[in-house]
Amino acid sequence: MELLPPNPPLSDGIVSLRPWTLDDVPAITAACDDVEIARWIHQLPSPYRESDAREYVLSTEVAWHDRLGAFFAVVDCSSGGVVGSIAVHVLDRELGSLEVGYWTAAPARGRGLTTRALRVLSAWALREAGAERVQLRADVRNTASLRVAEKAGFTREGILRASGFNTREGRRIDYAVFSLLPGDGK
Ligand SMILES: CC(C)(COP(=O)(O)OP(=O)(O)OC[C@H]1O[C@@H](n2cnc3c(N)ncnc32)[C@H](O)[C@@H]1OP(=O)(O)O)[C@@H](O)C(=O)NCCC(=O)NCCS
């Protein structure tokens, strides 16, 4: 598995995926100051400050370098603006297993952009980067995210009961687990 920034950037003509730069800090800060993102990605700081976004962008540069994953800004091709974030982290390098995560800024939701970004990223990971499994976990209550996984062709495998801990709610949570494999959809 070889996780190097793709050149040219990944795109389906509607969204394109490219590595983050420090110029994206204002867009990240604006998007992540959002109740839905804070609710479902409870690991993110809330309130979310510009320094958090800057730290994130710099951490992705290190993580790309250390081959820990692939971390993309999702750009709306028509406006050129950043609409979201999508990333895969290495779960098991030997097995070629990755886990995907994403958020999309509130004004850009409901247009199918996350589903597109997920399709584009998964196709690249499985067909070009040599991954063998892309896993996706979502809180069982996160209806929008579960729907994105289904629409992007992921197979729902089951529920990992009490497998997460939501620090904001102070309780364990159930994750639905999905996957996409190289032969799926053929
Ligand atoms: C999850 C998220 C990324 C989806 O982004 P999006 O760009 O709106 O996704 P898409 O437009 O590709 O698809 C969303 C689907 O969910 C559906 N949906 C959205 N909210 C819903 C709700 N409350 N109940 C039921 N379905 C819902 C939409 O109708 C759409 O399905 P459809 O095309 O069949 O109508 C976005 O809501 C988000 O950033 N949430 C906060 C962060 C998050 O939850 N990240 C994922 C963590 S696992």
XYZ file of C-alpha atoms and ligand atoms in Angstrom:
234
model
C 0.000 0.000 0.000
C 1.477 3.348 -1.086
C -0.215 6.470 0.296
C 1.291 9.393 -1.603
C -0.549 12.622 -2.496
C -2.099 11.917 -5.911
C -1.009 14.148 -8.773
C -3.145 15.448 -10.444
C -5.686 15.786 -7.590
C -8.533 13.250 -7.437
C -11.784 14.416 -9.001
C -15.079 13.284 -10.487
C -15.675 16.685 -12.117
C -17.996 17.860 -9.316
C -15.674 17.531 -6.312
C -11.912 17.391 -6.192
C -9.726 16.143 -3.360
C -6.356 17.725 -2.626
C -4.022 17.907 0.391
C -4.671 20.699 2.909
C -2.680 23.934 2.965
C -2.493 26.660 5.603
C -4.626 28.851 3.297
C -7.534 26.524 4.217
C -7.403 27.439 7.927
C -10.268 30.021 7.761
C -12.526 27.589 5.858
C -11.822 24.751 8.316
C -12.425 27.023 11.309
C -15.750 28.286 9.931
C -16.951 24.769 9.048
C -15.941 23.096 12.312
C -17.673 25.686 14.466
C -20.822 23.618 13.996
C -23.092 21.655 16.327
C -23.449 18.635 14.037
C -19.712 18.243 13.605
C -19.198 18.653 17.356
C -21.971 16.136 18.001
C -20.728 13.348 15.755
C -16.973 13.945 15.777
C -16.690 14.397 19.506
C -12.879 14.182 19.358
C -12.744 17.661 17.772
C -12.387 20.671 20.068
C -15.550 22.715 20.647
C -15.541 25.680 20.345
C -13.231 25.174 17.379
C -10.583 27.860 16.968
C -8.258 28.937 14.180
C -5.323 27.489 16.137
C -7.069 24.063 16.063
C -7.387 24.261 12.272
C -3.761 25.311 11.884
C -2.646 22.430 14.115
C -4.776 20.024 12.053
C -3.303 21.144 8.719
C 0.240 20.823 10.058
C -0.559 17.390 11.537
C -1.773 16.175 8.136
C 1.537 17.205 6.556
C 3.408 15.103 9.127
C 0.963 12.215 8.754
C 1.292 12.185 4.944
C 5.060 12.179 5.359
C 4.920 9.298 7.872
C 2.482 7.368 5.592
C -0.129 7.248 8.363
C -2.973 7.978 5.977
C -4.292 10.303 3.288
C -5.927 13.605 4.265
C -7.882 15.705 1.794
C -9.728 18.975 1.477
C -12.913 18.410 -0.519
C -13.296 21.231 -3.042
C -16.445 22.142 -4.967
C -15.203 22.226 -8.573
C -17.746 24.860 -9.608
C -16.796 27.430 -6.944
C -13.263 26.320 -6.092
C -14.182 26.599 -2.389
C -13.446 24.047 0.327
C -16.674 22.256 1.308
C -15.388 19.472 3.511
C -12.790 17.066 4.742
C -12.223 13.398 3.986
C -9.386 11.209 5.172
C -8.260 7.633 5.532
C -6.080 6.446 8.400
C -4.007 3.290 8.300
C -5.521 0.644 10.597
C -3.213 -2.204 9.597
C -0.422 -1.642 7.084
C 0.312 -5.354 6.534
C -3.328 -6.066 5.746
C -3.823 -2.870 3.739
C -6.718 -1.820 6.004
C -7.815 1.808 6.145
C -10.539 3.644 8.045
C -12.302 6.622 6.495
C -13.696 9.733 8.192
C -15.345 12.899 6.874
C -17.249 16.070 7.561
C -18.942 18.527 5.224
C -19.635 22.195 5.982
C -23.294 22.843 6.863
C -24.081 25.076 3.831
C -22.819 22.370 1.433
C -24.767 19.448 2.934
C -27.557 17.580 1.182
C -26.076 17.944 -2.315
C -24.447 14.528 -2.467
C -20.934 15.982 -2.198
C -19.823 13.739 0.676
C -21.031 10.642 -1.142
C -19.068 11.744 -4.200
C -15.942 12.441 -2.155
C -16.236 9.037 -0.467
C -16.582 7.268 -3.824
C -13.588 9.108 -5.287
C -11.372 8.495 -2.249
C -12.308 4.812 -1.917
C -11.724 4.138 -5.616
C -8.280 5.713 -5.390
C -7.416 3.850 -2.163
C -8.509 0.440 -3.481
C -7.492 0.732 -7.145
C -4.405 2.920 -7.060
C -2.962 3.051 -3.552
C -3.203 -0.718 -3.072
C -5.539 -0.834 -0.062
C -7.433 -4.083 0.514
C -10.169 -2.843 2.840
C -11.711 0.559 3.557
C -13.652 0.542 6.817
C -16.177 3.131 7.938
C -17.662 3.435 11.422
C -20.524 5.749 12.293
C -22.528 6.239 15.474
C -25.717 4.219 14.943
C -27.722 7.439 15.508
C -25.867 9.384 12.787
C -28.484 8.853 10.070
C -26.852 11.137 7.490
C -23.498 9.378 7.761
C -25.077 5.900 7.603
C -26.870 7.004 4.439
C -23.628 8.308 2.889
C -21.974 4.919 3.509
C -24.856 3.059 1.862
C -25.017 5.439 -1.110
C -21.273 5.088 -1.707
C -21.671 1.310 -1.988
C -20.269 0.242 1.371
C -21.546 -3.011 2.893
C -22.983 -2.782 6.403
C -21.332 -5.502 8.460
C -22.991 -5.028 11.819
C -22.850 -3.106 15.041
C -19.873 -2.817 17.327
C -21.763 -2.512 20.587
C -20.435 -0.057 23.175
C -17.208 0.189 21.167
C -16.806 3.964 21.441
C -16.884 6.521 24.203
C -18.511 9.883 23.576
C -16.657 12.256 25.877
C -19.337 14.965 25.538
C -22.179 12.622 26.488
C -20.009 10.798 29.016
C -21.179 7.386 27.857
C -20.323 4.485 25.607
C -21.801 4.413 22.113
C -22.568 1.815 19.458
C -20.900 2.081 16.054
C -22.294 0.669 12.823
C -19.416 -0.752 10.801
C -19.247 -0.787 7.009
C -16.576 -1.800 4.521
C -15.630 -1.581 0.874
C -13.316 -4.172 -0.710
C -11.523 -4.107 -4.082
C -13.989 -6.492 -5.764
C -17.165 -4.779 -4.543
C -19.481 -3.300 -7.162
C -17.898 -5.207 -10.064
C -22.607 13.192 7.489
C -22.328 14.336 6.531
C -20.833 14.313 6.165
C -23.172 14.141 5.269
O -22.824 15.149 4.344
P -23.732 15.478 3.041
O -22.830 16.183 2.085
O -24.990 16.107 3.438
O -24.009 13.999 2.480
P -24.770 13.613 1.115
O -25.481 14.823 0.586
O -23.783 12.922 0.244
O -25.834 12.528 1.635
C -26.567 12.731 2.816
C -27.723 11.763 2.876
O -28.191 11.687 4.220
C -29.555 12.034 4.244
N -29.809 12.695 5.526
C -29.241 13.809 5.994
N -29.726 14.097 7.228
C -30.600 13.119 7.518
C -31.422 12.849 8.633
N -31.402 13.637 9.712
N -32.206 11.749 8.592
C -32.212 10.946 7.510
N -31.424 11.139 6.418
C -30.647 12.215 6.427
C -29.748 12.935 3.051
O -31.111 13.023 2.689
C -28.907 12.201 2.028
O -29.510 11.011 1.546
P -30.365 10.972 0.168
O -29.414 11.384 -0.928
O -30.814 9.570 0.079
O -31.483 11.980 0.307
C -22.671 15.726 7.153
O -24.008 15.699 7.599
C -21.753 16.105 8.303
O -20.703 16.707 8.096
N -22.149 15.753 9.554
C -21.366 16.078 10.726
C -20.053 15.280 10.783
C -20.292 13.780 10.658
O -21.288 13.250 11.105
N -19.302 13.082 10.065
C -19.356 11.632 9.925
C -18.884 10.967 11.154
S -19.014 9.168 10.955
